[in-house]
Structure formats: structure tokens, C-alpha cells
Coordinates of C-alpha atoms in Angstrom, one line a residue:
X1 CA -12.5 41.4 -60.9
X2 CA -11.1 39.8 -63.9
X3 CA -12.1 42.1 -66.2
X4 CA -9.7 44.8 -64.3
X5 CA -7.2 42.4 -64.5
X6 CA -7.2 42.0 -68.1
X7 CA -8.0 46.1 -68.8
X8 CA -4.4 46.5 -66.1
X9 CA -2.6 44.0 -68.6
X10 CA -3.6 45.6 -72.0
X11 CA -2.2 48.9 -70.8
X12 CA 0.8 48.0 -70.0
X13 CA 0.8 46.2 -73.0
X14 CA 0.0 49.2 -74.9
X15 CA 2.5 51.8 -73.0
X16 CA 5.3 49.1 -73.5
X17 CA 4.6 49.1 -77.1
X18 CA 4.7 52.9 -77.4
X19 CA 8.0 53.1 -75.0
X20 CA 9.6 50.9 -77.8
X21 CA 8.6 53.0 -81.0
X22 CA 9.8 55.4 -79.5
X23 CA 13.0 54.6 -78.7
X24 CA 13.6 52.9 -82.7
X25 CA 12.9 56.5 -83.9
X26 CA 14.6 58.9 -81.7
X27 CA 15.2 60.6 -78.8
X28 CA 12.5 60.5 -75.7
X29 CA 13.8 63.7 -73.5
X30 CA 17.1 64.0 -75.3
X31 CA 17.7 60.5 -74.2
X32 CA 18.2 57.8 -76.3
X33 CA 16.6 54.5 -74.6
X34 CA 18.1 51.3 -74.3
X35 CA 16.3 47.8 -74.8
X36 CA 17.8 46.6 -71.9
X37 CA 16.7 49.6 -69.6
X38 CA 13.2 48.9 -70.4
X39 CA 10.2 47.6 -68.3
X40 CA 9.5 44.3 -68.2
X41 CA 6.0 44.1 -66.5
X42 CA 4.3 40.8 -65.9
X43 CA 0.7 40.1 -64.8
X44 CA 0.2 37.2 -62.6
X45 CA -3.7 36.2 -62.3
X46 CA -4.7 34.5 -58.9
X47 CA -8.1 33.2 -58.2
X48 CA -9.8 34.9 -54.9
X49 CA -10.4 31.2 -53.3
X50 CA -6.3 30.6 -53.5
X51 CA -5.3 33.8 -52.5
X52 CA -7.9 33.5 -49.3
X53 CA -6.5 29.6 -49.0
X54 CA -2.8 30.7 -48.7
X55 CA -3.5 33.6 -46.6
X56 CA -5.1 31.4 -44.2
X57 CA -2.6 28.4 -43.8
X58 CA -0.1 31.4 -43.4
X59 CA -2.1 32.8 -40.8
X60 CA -2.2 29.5 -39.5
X61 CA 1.4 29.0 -39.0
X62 CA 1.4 32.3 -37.2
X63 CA -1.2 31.2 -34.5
X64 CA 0.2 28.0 -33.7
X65 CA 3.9 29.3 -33.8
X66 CA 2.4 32.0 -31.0
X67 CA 0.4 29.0 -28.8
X68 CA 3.6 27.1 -29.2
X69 CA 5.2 29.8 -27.4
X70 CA 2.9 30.6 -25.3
X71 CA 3.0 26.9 -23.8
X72 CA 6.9 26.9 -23.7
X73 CA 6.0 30.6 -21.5
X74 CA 3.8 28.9 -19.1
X75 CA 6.3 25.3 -18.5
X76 CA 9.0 27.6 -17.8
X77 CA 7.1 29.5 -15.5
X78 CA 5.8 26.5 -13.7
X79 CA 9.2 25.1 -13.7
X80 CA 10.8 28.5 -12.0
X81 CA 7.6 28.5 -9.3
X82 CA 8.1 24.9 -7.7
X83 CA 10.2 25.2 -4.2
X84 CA 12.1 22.8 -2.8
X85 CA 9.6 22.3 0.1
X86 CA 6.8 21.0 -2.2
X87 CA 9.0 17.9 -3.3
X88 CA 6.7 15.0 -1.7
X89 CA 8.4 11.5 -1.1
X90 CA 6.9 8.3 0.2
X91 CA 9.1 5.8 2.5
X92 CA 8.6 2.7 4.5
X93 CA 9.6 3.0 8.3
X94 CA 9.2 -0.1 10.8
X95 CA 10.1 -1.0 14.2
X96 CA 10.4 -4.2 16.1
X97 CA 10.2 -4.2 20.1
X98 CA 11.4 -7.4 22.0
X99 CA 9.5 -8.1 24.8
X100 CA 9.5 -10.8 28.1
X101 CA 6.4 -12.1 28.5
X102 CA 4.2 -11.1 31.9
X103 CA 1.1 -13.3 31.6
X104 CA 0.3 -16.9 30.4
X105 CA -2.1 -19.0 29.6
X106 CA -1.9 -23.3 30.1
X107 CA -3.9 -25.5 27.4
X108 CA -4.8 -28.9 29.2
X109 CA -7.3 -31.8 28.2
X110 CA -9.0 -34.8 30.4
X111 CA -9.6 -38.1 28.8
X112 CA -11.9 -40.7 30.2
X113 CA -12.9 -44.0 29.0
X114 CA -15.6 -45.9 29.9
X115 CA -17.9 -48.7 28.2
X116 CA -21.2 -46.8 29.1
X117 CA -21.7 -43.6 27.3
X118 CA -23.2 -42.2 29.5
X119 CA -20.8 -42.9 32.9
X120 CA -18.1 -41.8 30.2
X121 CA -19.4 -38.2 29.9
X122 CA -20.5 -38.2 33.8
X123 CA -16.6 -39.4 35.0
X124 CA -15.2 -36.8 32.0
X125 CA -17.0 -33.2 33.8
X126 CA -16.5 -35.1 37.5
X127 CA -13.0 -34.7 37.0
X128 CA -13.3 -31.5 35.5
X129 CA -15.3 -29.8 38.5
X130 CA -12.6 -31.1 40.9
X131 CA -10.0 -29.4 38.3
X132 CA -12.2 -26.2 38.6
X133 CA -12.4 -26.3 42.3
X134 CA -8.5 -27.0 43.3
X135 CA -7.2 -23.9 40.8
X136 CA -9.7 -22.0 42.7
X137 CA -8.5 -22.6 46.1
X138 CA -4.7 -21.7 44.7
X139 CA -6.7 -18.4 44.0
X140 CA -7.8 -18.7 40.3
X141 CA -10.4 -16.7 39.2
X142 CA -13.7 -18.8 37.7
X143 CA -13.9 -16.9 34.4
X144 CA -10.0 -17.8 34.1
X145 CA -10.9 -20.8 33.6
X146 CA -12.0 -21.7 29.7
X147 CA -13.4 -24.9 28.2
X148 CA -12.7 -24.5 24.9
X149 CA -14.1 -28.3 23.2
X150 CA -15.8 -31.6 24.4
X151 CA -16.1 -34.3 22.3
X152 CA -17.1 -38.2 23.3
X153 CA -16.8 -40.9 20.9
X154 CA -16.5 -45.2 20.2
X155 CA -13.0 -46.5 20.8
X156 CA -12.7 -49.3 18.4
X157 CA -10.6 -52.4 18.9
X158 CA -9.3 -53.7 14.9
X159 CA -7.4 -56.9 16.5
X160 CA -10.5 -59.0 16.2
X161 CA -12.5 -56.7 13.9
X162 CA -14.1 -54.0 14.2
X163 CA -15.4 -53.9 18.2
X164 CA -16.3 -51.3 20.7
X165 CA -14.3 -51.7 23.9
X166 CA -16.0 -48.7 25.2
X167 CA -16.7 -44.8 25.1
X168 CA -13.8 -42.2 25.3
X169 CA -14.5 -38.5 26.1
X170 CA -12.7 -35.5 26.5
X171 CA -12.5 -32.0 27.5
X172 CA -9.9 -29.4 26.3
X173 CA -9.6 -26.2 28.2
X174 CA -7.5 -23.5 29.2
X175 CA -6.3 -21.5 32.5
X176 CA -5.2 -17.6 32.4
X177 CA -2.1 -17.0 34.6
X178 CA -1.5 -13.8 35.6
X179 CA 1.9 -14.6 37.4
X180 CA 4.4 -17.0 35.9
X181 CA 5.9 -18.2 39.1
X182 CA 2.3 -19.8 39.5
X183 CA 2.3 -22.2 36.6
X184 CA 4.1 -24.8 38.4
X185 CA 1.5 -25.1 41.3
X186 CA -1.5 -24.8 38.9
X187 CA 0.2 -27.7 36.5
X188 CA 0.7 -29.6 39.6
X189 CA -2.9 -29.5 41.4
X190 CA -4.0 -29.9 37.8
X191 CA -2.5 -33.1 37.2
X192 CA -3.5 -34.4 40.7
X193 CA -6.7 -33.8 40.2
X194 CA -6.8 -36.0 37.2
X195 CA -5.9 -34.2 34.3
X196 CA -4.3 -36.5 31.9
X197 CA -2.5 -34.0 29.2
X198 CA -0.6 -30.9 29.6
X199 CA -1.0 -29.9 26.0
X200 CA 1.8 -26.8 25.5
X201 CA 2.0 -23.0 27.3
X202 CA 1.4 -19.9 26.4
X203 CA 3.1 -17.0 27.0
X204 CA 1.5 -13.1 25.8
X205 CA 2.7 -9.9 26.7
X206 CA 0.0 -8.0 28.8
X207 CA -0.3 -4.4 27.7
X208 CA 0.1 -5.6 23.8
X209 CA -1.9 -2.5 22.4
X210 CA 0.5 -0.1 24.1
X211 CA 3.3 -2.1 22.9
X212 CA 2.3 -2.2 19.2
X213 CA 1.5 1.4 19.7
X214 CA 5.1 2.3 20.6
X215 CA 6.4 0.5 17.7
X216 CA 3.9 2.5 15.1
X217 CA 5.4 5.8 16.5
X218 CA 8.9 4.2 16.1
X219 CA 8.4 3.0 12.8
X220 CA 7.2 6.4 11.9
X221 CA 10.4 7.7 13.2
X222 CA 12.5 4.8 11.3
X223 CA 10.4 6.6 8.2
X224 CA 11.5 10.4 9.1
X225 CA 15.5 9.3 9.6
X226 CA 15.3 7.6 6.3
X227 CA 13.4 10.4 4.5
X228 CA 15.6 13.1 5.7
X229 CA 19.0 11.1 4.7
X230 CA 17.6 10.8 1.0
X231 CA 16.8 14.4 0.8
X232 CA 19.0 15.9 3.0
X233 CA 17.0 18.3 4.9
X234 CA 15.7 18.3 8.9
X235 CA 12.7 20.4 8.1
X236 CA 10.7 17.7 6.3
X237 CA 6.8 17.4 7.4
X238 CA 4.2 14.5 7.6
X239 CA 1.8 14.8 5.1
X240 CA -0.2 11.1 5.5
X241 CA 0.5 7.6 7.1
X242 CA -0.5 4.4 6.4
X243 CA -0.2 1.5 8.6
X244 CA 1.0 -1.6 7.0
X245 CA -0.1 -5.3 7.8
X246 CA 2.5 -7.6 9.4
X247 CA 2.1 -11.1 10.0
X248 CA 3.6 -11.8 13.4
X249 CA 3.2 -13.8 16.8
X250 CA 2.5 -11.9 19.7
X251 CA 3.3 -14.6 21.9
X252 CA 5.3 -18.0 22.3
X253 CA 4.3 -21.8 22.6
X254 CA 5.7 -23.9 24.7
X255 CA 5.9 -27.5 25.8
X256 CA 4.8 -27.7 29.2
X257 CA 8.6 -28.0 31.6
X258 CA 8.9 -26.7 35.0
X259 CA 11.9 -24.9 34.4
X260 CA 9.6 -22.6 31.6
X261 CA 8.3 -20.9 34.7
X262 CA 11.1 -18.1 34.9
X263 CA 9.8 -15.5 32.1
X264 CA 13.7 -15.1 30.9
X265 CA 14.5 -18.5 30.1
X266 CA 11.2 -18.5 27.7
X267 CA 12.1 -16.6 25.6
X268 CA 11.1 -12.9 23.7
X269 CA 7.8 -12.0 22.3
X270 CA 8.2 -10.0 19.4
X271 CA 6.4 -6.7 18.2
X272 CA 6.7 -5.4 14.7
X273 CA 5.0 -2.3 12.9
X274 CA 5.2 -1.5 9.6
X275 CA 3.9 1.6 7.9
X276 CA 4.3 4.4 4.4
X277 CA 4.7 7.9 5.6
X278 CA 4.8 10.4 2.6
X279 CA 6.6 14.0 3.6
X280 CA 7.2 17.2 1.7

């Protein structure tokens, strides 16, 4: 390949030469030539391995200039093919019901002292059966009726020391009322039947699943409103829910007083639900 190279160059060499004699001694054609008007011919040698080398980081330009645009094709095309519809958006929705309370439940204790052990614990359930057995003829069901903790243990007298003046034991329980215009009778046989604490009331809201259920498919709702504000649209649809945990009381504690019976001067038990709808 060189060799050609050089052969190429030593002919025009050669030809350049003659084109010059021959314009010093005459006439070429009846033309006289010029200096100026001749050929100026220059022979540039290029090894194979640079010629191959630019050739490639030209055709290397080319390709990525083409998967450049290629990409910048395929965005724009994405861009023009996403509708309005398919715009998802996640809000929180809740609801909170108010409710008056239907059922109750009363949390009493008896205390009994004795200096026997034994007579202690025996005078403690007495009283307790006679409890049982007078709530029962007002028309309380047995399984209504709930002993939740006995304990029995040395009362200690620190005036003189540390001496035992005898054993104290007690029994906490609880009674299910399914009317609230019967607490006052059942706190009142209670107590006459040797109950020595009232310890507070309880009031719950019977049908509390329903309830809570209501206020999920408010809360859902309270989501949808807000949703289609933001986007401005009354065609938006659910695409998942999630229910969200709320801390809240689902009923109310009270002191023991007769005039607690009435379920509007307890007060409200209160339902909250909470949850993230997403829509598109």
C-alpha cells in the first residue's frame, strides 16, 4: 500500500516537472502557461489503523446521535399517550359518628376482714352468692355476672410495729346491664346485700361493629369529596383502600351517681375511622 503511495507521488512529481519546462520554453497548445495557474498536488500519507480509528469514532457519533433521537421519539410518544383518567392520587378520608350509649356495664368490689384467714375468704364469697342471687331475682342473667379478681392478704397495724390485726379479702367483679334505667335498682340491691365499693360505670354502644362500619364507608366518602375537589372531576374510581388505625374509646367511664342513669346526661361515645383510598 505504501509503495503505491510513493509510485502516485513520484508521478506527479514528474508530470509537474515536465508542465513547468514546458511553459519556460514556449507555447503548450498556443497557450502560454502561467506559474500561478499551475497544479499544486499534495500527497498526504495516512496509516490504515488511523484511517479505520477515525472512521469509527465518526461512525460512533452517528449511532449515538440516532439512539439519542430515537429515545427523545419514544418520551414524546409516551408523554402524548398518557390520558387524564390514568392520573392516580392517594387521600386520607375519616369520619367520626357520636353515639348515646344503650348498654352498660357496673364494676363493684366486696371487702371483708377478718383475723382468721380462713373465715375471711368464707364471709368474702358469702356475701358474694347473696350479691349473685338478689341481681338475679331483679332478672339478671348468671353469665352477666363477671368476677374478674380475688385477692386475700395480712392487714398490718405500724402504730406498735409491725402486727397483724387480721386478714382482708376481696372480690372485684362486674354486672352487664342491658337497660340503663336498671342501674339504679341493681346498685341498690347490690349495696344492700353487702357490697362495699361501687368502683365507676361503664357505658358501650351495643351494635359497635355496625357503627364503626358506617363510619369506614363514610370516611371513604370524606376521601372521594376531597379527591374529586383536588382534581376536579366526578368520574374518579376506587382503585385500593386501606384502613388506618385510630386510637379511640368506644365507651365512657363513670363515677357511679344515680342521676348517670338517663343515657343523655352521660354523655357521647365516639366512633372514628380513618383510612388512604388511592383513585384514578
Amino acid at each position: 500500500m505504501k509503495i503505491k503511495k510513493y509510485l502516485l507521488s513520484f508521478v506527479l512529481i514528474v508530470l509537474a516537472s515536465l508542465l513547468l519546462v514546458s511553459g519556460v520554453k514556449g507555447e503548450v497548445d498556443n497557450k502560454r502557461i502561467d506559474v500561478k495557474e499551475m497544479s499544486y498536488a499534495e500527497v498526504i500519507e495516512y496509516e490504515e489503523d488511523e484511517i479505520d480509528k477515525e472512521f469509527s469514532v465518526e461512525a460512533s457519533k452517528n449511532n449515538q446521535y440516532a439512539t439519542n433521537s430515537n429515545q427523545l421519539d419514544n418520551t414524546e410518544k409516551a408523554i402524548e399517550e398518557v390520558k387524564p383518567e390514568e392520573v392516580s392520587i392517594l387521600v386520607f378520608g375519616s369520619s367520626k359518628i357520636s353515639l348515646s350509649p344503650d348498654i352498660a356495664k357496673i364494676c363493684a368490689s366486696i371487702e371483708t376482714l377478718n383475723n382468721d384467714m380462713s373465715k375471711s375468704k368464707e364471709e368474702n364469697f358469702q356475701t358474694f352468692n347473696k350479691v349473685i342471687a338478689k341481681l338475679k331475682e331483679l332478672g339478671v342473667d348468671e353469665k352477666d355476672i363477671i368476677l374478674n379478681h380475688f385477692n386475700c392478704y395480712p392487714n398490718y397495724d405500724y402504730g406498735c410495729g409491725r402486727n397483724i390485726i387480721g386478714y382482708r379479702s376481696t372480690i372485684s367483679f362486674c354486672v352487664n346491664v342491658k337497660s340503663l334505667d336498671k342501674i339504679k335498682d341493681y346498685v341498690s340491691a347490690m349495696t344492700e346485700e353487702g357490697v362495699t365499693q361501687i368502683c365507676d360505670v361503664v357505658y358501650e354502644v351495643s351494635n359497635i361493629e355496625e357503627e364503626y362500619n358506617n363510619a369506614l364507608s363514610s370516611a371513604v366518602d370524606n376521601a372521594k369529596t376531597k379527591a374529586e375537589k383536588l382534581l376536579s372531576r366526578n368520574d374518579l374510581k376506587i382503585v385500593s383502600i386501606k384502613e388506618e388505625y385510630v386510637y379511640s374509646h368506644n365507651c365512657l367511664y363513670r363515677s357511679y351517681a344515680e342521676d348517670y342513669s338517663a343515657s343523655d346526661m352521660v354523655g357521647k361515645v365516639e366512633i372514628e375511622a380513618k383510612v388512604l383510598v388511592e383513585f384514578n
